[in-house]
mmCIF file of C-alpha atoms in Angstrom:
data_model
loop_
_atom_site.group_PDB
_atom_site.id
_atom_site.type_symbol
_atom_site.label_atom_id
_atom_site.label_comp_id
_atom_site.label_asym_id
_atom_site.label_seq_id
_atom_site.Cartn_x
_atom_site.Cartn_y
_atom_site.Cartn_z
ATOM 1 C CA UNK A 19 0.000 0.000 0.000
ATOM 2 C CA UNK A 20 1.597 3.633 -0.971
ATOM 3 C CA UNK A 21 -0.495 5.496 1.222
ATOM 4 C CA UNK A 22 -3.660 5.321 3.962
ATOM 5 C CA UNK A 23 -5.337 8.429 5.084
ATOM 6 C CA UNK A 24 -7.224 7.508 8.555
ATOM 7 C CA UNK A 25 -10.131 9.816 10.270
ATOM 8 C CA UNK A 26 -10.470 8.218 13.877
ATOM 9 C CA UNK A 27 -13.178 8.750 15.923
ATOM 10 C CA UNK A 28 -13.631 6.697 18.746
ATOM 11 C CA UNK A 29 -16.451 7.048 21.303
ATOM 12 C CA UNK A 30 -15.451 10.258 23.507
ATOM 13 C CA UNK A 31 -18.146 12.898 23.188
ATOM 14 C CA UNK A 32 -17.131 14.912 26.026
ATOM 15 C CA UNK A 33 -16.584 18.629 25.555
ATOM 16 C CA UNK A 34 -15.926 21.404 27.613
ATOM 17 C CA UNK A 35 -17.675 23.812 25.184
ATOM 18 C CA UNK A 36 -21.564 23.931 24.712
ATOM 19 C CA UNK A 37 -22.165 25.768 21.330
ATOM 20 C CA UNK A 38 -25.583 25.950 20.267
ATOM 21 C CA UNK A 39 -24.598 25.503 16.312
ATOM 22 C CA UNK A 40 -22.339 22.549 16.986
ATOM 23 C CA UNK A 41 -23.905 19.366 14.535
ATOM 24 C CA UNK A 42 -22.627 17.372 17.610
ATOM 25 C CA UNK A 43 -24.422 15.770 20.290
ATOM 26 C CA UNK A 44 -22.464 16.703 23.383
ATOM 27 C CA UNK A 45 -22.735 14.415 26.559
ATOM 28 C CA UNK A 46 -20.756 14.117 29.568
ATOM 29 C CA UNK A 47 -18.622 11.062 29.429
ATOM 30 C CA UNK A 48 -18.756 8.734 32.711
ATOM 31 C CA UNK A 49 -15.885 7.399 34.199
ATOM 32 C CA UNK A 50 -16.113 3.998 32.247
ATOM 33 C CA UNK A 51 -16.946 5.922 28.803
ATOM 34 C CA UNK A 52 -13.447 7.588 29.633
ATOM 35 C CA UNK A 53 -11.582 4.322 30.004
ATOM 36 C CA UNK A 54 -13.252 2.807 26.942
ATOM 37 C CA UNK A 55 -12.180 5.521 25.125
ATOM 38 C CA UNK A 56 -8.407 5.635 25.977
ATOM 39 C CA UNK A 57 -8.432 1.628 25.686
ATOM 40 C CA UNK A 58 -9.348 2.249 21.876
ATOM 41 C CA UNK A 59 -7.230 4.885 21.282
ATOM 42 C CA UNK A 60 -4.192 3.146 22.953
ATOM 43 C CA UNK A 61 -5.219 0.247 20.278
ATOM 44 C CA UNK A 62 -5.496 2.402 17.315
ATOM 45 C CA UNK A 63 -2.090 3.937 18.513
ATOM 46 C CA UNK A 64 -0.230 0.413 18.644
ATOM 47 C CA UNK A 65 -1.569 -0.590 15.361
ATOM 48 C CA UNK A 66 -0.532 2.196 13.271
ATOM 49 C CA UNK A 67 2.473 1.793 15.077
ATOM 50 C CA UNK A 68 3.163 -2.065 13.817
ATOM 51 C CA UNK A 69 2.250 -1.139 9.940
ATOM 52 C CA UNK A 70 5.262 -0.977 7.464
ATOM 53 C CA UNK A 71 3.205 1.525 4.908
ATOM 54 C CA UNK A 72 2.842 5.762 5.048
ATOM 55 C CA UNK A 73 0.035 6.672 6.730
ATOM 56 C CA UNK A 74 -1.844 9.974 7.512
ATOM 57 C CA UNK A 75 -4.432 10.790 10.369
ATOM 58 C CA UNK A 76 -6.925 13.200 11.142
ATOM 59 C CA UNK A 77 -8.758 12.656 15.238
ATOM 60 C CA UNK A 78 -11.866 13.951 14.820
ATOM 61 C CA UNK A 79 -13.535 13.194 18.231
ATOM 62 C CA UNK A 80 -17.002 14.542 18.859
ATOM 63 C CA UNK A 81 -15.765 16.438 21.836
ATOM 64 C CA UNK A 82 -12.681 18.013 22.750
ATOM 65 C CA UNK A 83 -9.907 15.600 22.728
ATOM 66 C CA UNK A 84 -6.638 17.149 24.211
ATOM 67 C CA UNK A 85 -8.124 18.324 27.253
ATOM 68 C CA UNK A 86 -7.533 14.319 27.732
ATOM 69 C CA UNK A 87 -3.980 13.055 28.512
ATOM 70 C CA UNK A 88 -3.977 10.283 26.029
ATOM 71 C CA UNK A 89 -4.728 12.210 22.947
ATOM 72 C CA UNK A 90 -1.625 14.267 23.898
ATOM 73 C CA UNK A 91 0.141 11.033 24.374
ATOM 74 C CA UNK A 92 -0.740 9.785 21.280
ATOM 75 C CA UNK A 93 -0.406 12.232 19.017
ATOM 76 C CA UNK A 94 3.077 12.726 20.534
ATOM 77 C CA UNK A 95 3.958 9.351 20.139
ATOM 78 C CA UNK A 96 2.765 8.912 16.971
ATOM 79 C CA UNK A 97 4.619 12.109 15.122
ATOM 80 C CA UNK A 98 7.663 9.972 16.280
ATOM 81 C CA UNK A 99 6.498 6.979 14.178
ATOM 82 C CA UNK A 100 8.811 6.630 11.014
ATOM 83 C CA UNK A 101 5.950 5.545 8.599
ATOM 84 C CA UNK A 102 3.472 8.547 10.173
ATOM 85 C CA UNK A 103 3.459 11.405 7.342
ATOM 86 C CA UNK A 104 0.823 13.703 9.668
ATOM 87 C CA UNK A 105 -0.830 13.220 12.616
ATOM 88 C CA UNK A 106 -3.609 15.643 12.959
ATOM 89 C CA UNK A 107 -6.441 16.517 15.698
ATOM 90 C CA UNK A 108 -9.784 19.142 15.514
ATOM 91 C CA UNK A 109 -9.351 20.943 18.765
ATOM 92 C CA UNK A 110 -10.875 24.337 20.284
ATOM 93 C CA UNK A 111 -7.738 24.696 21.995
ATOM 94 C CA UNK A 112 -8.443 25.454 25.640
ATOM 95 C CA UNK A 113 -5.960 23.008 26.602
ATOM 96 C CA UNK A 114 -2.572 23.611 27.359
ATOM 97 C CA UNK A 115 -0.224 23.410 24.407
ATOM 98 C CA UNK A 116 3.002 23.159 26.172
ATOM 99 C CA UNK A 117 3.027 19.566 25.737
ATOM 100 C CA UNK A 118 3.708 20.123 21.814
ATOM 101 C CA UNK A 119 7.677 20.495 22.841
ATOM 102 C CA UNK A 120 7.706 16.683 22.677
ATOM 103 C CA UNK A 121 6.164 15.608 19.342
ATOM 104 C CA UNK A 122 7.944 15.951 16.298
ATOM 105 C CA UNK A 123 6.277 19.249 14.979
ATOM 106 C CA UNK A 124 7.478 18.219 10.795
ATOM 107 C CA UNK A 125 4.777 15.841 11.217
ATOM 108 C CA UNK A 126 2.107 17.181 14.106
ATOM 109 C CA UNK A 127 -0.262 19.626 13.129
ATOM 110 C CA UNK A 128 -3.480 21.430 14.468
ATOM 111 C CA UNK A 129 -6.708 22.206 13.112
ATOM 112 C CA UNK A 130 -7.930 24.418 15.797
ATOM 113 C CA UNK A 131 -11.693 26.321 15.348
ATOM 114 C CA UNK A 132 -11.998 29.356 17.452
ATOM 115 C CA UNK A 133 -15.826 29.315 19.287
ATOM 116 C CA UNK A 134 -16.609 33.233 20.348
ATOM 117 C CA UNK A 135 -19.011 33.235 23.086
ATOM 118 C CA UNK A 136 -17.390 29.879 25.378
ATOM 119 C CA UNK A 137 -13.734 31.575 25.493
ATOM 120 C CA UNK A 138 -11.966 34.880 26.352
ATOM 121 C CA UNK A 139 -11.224 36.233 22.483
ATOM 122 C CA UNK A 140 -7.657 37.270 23.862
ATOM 123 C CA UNK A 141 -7.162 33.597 25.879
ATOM 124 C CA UNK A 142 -7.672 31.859 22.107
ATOM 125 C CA UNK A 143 -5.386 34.954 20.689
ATOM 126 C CA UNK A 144 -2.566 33.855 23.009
ATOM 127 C CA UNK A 145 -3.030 29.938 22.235
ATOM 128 C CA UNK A 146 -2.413 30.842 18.996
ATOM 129 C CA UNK A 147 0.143 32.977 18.968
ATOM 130 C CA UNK A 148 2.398 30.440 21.602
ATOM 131 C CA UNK A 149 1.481 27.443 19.134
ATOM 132 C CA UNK A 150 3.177 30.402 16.273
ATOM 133 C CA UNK A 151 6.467 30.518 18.918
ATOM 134 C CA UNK A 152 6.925 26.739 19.484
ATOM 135 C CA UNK A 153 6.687 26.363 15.546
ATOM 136 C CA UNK A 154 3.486 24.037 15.571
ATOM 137 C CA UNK A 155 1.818 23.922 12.283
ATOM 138 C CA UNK A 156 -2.199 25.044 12.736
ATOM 139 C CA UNK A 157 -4.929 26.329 11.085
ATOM 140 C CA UNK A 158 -7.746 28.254 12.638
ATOM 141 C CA UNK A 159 -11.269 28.686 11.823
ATOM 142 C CA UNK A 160 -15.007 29.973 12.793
ATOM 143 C CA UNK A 161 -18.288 29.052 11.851
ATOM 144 C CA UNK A 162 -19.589 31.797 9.498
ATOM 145 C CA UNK A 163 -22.516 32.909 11.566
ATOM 146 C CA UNK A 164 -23.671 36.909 11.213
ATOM 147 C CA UNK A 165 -22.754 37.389 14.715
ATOM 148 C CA UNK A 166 -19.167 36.079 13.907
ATOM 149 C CA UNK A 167 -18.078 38.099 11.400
ATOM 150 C CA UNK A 168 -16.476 40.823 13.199
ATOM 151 C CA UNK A 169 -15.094 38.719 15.743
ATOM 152 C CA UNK A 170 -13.686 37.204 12.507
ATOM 153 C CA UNK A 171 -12.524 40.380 11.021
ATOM 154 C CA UNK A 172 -10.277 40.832 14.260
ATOM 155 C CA UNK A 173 -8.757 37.462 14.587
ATOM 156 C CA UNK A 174 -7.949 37.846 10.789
ATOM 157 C CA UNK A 175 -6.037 40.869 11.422
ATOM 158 C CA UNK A 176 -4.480 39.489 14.536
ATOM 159 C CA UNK A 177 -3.328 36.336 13.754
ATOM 160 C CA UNK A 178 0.228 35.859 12.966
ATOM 161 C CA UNK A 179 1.119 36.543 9.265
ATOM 162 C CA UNK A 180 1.077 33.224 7.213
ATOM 163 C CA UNK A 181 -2.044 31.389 9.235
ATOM 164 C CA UNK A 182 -4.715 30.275 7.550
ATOM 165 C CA UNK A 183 -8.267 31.181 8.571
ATOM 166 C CA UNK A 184 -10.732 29.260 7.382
ATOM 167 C CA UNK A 185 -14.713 29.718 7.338
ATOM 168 C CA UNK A 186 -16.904 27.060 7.606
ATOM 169 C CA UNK A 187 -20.704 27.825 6.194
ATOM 170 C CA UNK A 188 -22.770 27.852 9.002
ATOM 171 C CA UNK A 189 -25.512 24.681 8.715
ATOM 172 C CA UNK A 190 -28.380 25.633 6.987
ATOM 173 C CA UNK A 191 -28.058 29.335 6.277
ATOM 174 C CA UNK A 192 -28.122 30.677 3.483
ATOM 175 C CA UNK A 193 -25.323 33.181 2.166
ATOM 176 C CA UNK A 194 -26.581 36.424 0.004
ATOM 177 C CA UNK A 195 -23.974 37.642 -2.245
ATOM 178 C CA UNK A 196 -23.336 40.354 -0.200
ATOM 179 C CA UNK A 197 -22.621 38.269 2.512
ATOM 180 C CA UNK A 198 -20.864 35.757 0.965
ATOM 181 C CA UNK A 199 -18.476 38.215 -0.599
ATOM 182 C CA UNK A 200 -18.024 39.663 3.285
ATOM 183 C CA UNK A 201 -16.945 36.193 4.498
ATOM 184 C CA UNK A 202 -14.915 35.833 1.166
ATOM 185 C CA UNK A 203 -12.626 39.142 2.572
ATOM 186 C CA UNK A 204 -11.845 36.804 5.696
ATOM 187 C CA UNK A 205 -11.078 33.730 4.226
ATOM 188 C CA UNK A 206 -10.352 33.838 -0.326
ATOM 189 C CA UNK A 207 -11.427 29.838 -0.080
ATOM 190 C CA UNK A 208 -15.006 30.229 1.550
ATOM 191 C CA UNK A 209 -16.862 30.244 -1.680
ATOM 192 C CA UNK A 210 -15.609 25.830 -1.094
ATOM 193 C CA UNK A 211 -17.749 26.167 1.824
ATOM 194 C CA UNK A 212 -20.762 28.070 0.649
ATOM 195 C CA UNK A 213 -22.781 25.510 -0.535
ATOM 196 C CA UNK A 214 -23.012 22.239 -0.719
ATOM 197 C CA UNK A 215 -21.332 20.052 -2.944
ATOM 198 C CA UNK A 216 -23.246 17.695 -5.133
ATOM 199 C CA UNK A 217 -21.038 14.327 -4.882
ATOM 200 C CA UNK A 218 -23.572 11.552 -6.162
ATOM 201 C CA UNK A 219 -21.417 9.780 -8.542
ATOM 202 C CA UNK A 220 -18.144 11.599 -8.510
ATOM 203 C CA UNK A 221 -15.246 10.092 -8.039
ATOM 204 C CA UNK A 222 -13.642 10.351 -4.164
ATOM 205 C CA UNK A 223 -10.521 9.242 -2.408
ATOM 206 C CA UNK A 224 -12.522 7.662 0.578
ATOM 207 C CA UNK A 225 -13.044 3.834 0.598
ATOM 208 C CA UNK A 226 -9.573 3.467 -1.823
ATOM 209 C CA UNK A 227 -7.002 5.921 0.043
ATOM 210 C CA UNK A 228 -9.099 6.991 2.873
ATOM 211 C CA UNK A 229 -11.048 5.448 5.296
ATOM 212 C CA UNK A 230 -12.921 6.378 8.462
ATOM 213 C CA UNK A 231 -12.089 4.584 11.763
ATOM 214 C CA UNK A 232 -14.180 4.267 14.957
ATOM 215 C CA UNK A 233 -13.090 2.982 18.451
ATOM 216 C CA UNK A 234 -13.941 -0.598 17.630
ATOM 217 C CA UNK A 235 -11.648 -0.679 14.671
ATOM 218 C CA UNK A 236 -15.226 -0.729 12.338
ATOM 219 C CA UNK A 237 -14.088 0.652 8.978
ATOM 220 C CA UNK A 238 -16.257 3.200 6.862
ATOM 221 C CA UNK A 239 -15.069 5.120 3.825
ATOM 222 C CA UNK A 240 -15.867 8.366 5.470
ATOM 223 C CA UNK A 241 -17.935 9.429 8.435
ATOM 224 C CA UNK A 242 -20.850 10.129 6.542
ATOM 225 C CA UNK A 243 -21.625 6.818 4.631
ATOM 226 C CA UNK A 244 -22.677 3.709 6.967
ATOM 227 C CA UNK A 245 -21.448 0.615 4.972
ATOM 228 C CA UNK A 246 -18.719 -1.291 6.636
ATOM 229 C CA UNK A 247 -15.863 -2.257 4.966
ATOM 230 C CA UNK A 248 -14.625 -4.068 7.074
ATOM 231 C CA UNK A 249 -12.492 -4.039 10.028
ATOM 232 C CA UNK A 250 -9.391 -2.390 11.096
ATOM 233 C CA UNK A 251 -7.874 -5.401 13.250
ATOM 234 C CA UNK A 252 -8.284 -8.033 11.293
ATOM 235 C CA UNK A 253 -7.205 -6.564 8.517
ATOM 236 C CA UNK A 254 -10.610 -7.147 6.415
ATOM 237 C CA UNK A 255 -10.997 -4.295 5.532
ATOM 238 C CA UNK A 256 -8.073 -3.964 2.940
ATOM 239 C CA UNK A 257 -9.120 -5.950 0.283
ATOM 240 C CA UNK A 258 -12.365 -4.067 0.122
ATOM 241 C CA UNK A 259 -10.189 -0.886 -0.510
ATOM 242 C CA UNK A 260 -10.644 0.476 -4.484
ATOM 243 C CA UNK A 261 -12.099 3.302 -6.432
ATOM 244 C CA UNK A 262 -15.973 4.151 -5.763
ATOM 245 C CA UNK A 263 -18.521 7.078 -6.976
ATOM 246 C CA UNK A 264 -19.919 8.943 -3.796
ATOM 247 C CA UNK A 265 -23.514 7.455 -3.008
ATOM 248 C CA UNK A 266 -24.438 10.570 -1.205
ATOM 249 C CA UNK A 267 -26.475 13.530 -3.188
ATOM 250 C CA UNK A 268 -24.251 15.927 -1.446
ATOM 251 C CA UNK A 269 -21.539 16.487 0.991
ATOM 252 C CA UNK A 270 -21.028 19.771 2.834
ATOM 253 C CA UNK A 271 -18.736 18.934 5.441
ATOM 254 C CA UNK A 272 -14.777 19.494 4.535
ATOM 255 C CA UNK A 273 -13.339 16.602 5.260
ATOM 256 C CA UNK A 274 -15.782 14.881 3.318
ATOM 257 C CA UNK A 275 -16.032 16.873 -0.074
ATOM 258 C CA UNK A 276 -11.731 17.812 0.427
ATOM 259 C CA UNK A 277 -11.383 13.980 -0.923
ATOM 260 C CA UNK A 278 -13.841 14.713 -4.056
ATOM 261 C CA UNK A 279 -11.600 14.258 -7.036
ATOM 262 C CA UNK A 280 -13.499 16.678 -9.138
ATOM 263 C CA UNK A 281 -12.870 19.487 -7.031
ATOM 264 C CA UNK A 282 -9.123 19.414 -7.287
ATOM 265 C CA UNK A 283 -8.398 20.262 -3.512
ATOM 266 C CA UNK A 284 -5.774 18.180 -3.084
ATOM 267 C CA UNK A 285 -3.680 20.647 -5.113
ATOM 268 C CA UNK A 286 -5.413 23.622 -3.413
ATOM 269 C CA UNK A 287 -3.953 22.151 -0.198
ATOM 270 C CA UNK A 288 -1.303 20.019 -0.964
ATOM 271 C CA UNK A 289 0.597 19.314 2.176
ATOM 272 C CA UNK A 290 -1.550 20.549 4.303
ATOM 273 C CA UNK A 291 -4.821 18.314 3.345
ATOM 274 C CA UNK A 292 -5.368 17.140 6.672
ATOM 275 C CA UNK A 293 -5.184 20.178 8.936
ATOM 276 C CA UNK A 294 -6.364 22.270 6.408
ATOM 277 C CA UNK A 295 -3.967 24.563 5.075
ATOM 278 C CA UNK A 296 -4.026 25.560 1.117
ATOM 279 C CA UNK A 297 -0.420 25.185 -0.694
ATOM 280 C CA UNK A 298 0.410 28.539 -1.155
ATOM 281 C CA UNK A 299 0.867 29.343 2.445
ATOM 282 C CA UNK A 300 2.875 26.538 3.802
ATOM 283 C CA UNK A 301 3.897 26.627 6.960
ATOM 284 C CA UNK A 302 3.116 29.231 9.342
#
């Protein structure tokens, strides 16, 4: 195999943020969810350790992962991995980011989304900024609500020169030109994230190059499409690997339509695919 791209998302759903316009059902994880959840991750961790191909991975936990000490752990661990191209995680960042001096920052990298309203706009300011200092590649974004916009417009002109800030359309609104032009000022790619894509058909990376991973090891193409392709432990799941259409109508989330051949984003953020950074930036 040249190349697997993972998203992992095992069963933690704990947050410390309560947005209203988050898609994700927030709950707070008992004691035993907790240990489940580390269990899996320490598995997933030990696997991709043992493989002999490049891989790439994304954590996209439905809460907040690094507030938890073996998310640090294993993204640490894993930057270190020879075989490990990028080792991602979606984070708000109101954890500590000191612990980013021990991972091997040419391979760890942050996709951090800035939430106005559950955090001090200067507290999220100085996370970035320190990430900037230790030399941590990141990317930041905000949901493109009305009420964001100027809170937008300041982080834009605050954030250190070279960091991407990305917009993500807010779920089910509707952009005016006007408006959509306003958000386009902020961030030259949201017209990506406007609307969404029509994918039934269309050729994608997911189920051939990039798969979607859950705390039991069950295999998906991508978190949005429920047929199992088998399993991550047994290793069934490779030889259902191979070029499919999307059977979706649409996809409107980013890291679904990013692996939609047709729209060419691998070249819009080559390098930088995973934590969301377009090409002609490179590092921060």
């Amino acid at each position: 195999m040249d190349h697997l791209t993972i998203l992992y998302r095992g069963p933690l759903a704990s947050c410390d943020y309560a947005c209203p316009y988050c898609p994700f059902a927030k709950r707070r994880d008992t004691p035993d969810q907790l240990r489940a959840d580390r269990a899996a991750l320490e598995r997933f961790t030990e696997w991709v350790s043992r493989q002999d191909h490049p891989i790439s991975i994304l954590f996209t936990p439905w809460g907040e992962g690094l507030v938890r000490s073996w998310y640090r752990r294993a993204l640490t661990e894993l930057s270190h991995v020879r075989h490990v191209e990028r080792v991602a995680i979606q984070t708000n960042l109101s954890h500590r980011v000191s612990w980013t001096s021990d991972a091997d920052l040419t391979r760890l990298a942050l996709w951090a989304t800035y939430h106005p309203g559950e955090v001090p706009y200067d507290r999220f300011l100085g996370k970035c900024r320190e990430l900037t200092e230790r030399g941590v590649r990141y990317s930041v974004g905000i949901v493109g609500k009305p009420e964001h916009l100027d809170p937008a417009r300041r982080l834009r002109d605050d954030l250190p020169t070279g960091t991407y800030l990305w917009v993500n359309a807010a779920e089910g609104h509707t952009y005016e030109d006007a408006e959509a032009a306003s958000w386009t000022e902020v961030d030259p790619l949201f017209p990506v994230s406007r609307h969404p894509h029509p994918s039934r058909g269309l050729a994608c990376r997911t189920g051939e190059t990039v798969v979607s991973v859950d705390g039991a090891g069950t295999v998906r193409r991508c978190h949005f499409v429920p047929a199992v392709l088998g399993n991550l432990y047994d290793g069934s799941f490779r030889d259902a690997l191979m070029p499919r259409p999307c059977p979706l109508d649409k996809c409107d989330c980013h890291i679904g339509y990013v692996h939609l051949v047709p729209l060419g984003l691998y070249d819009t953020f080559a390098g930088g695919v995973l934590e969301r950074i377009p090409a002609l930036l490179g590092r921060p």
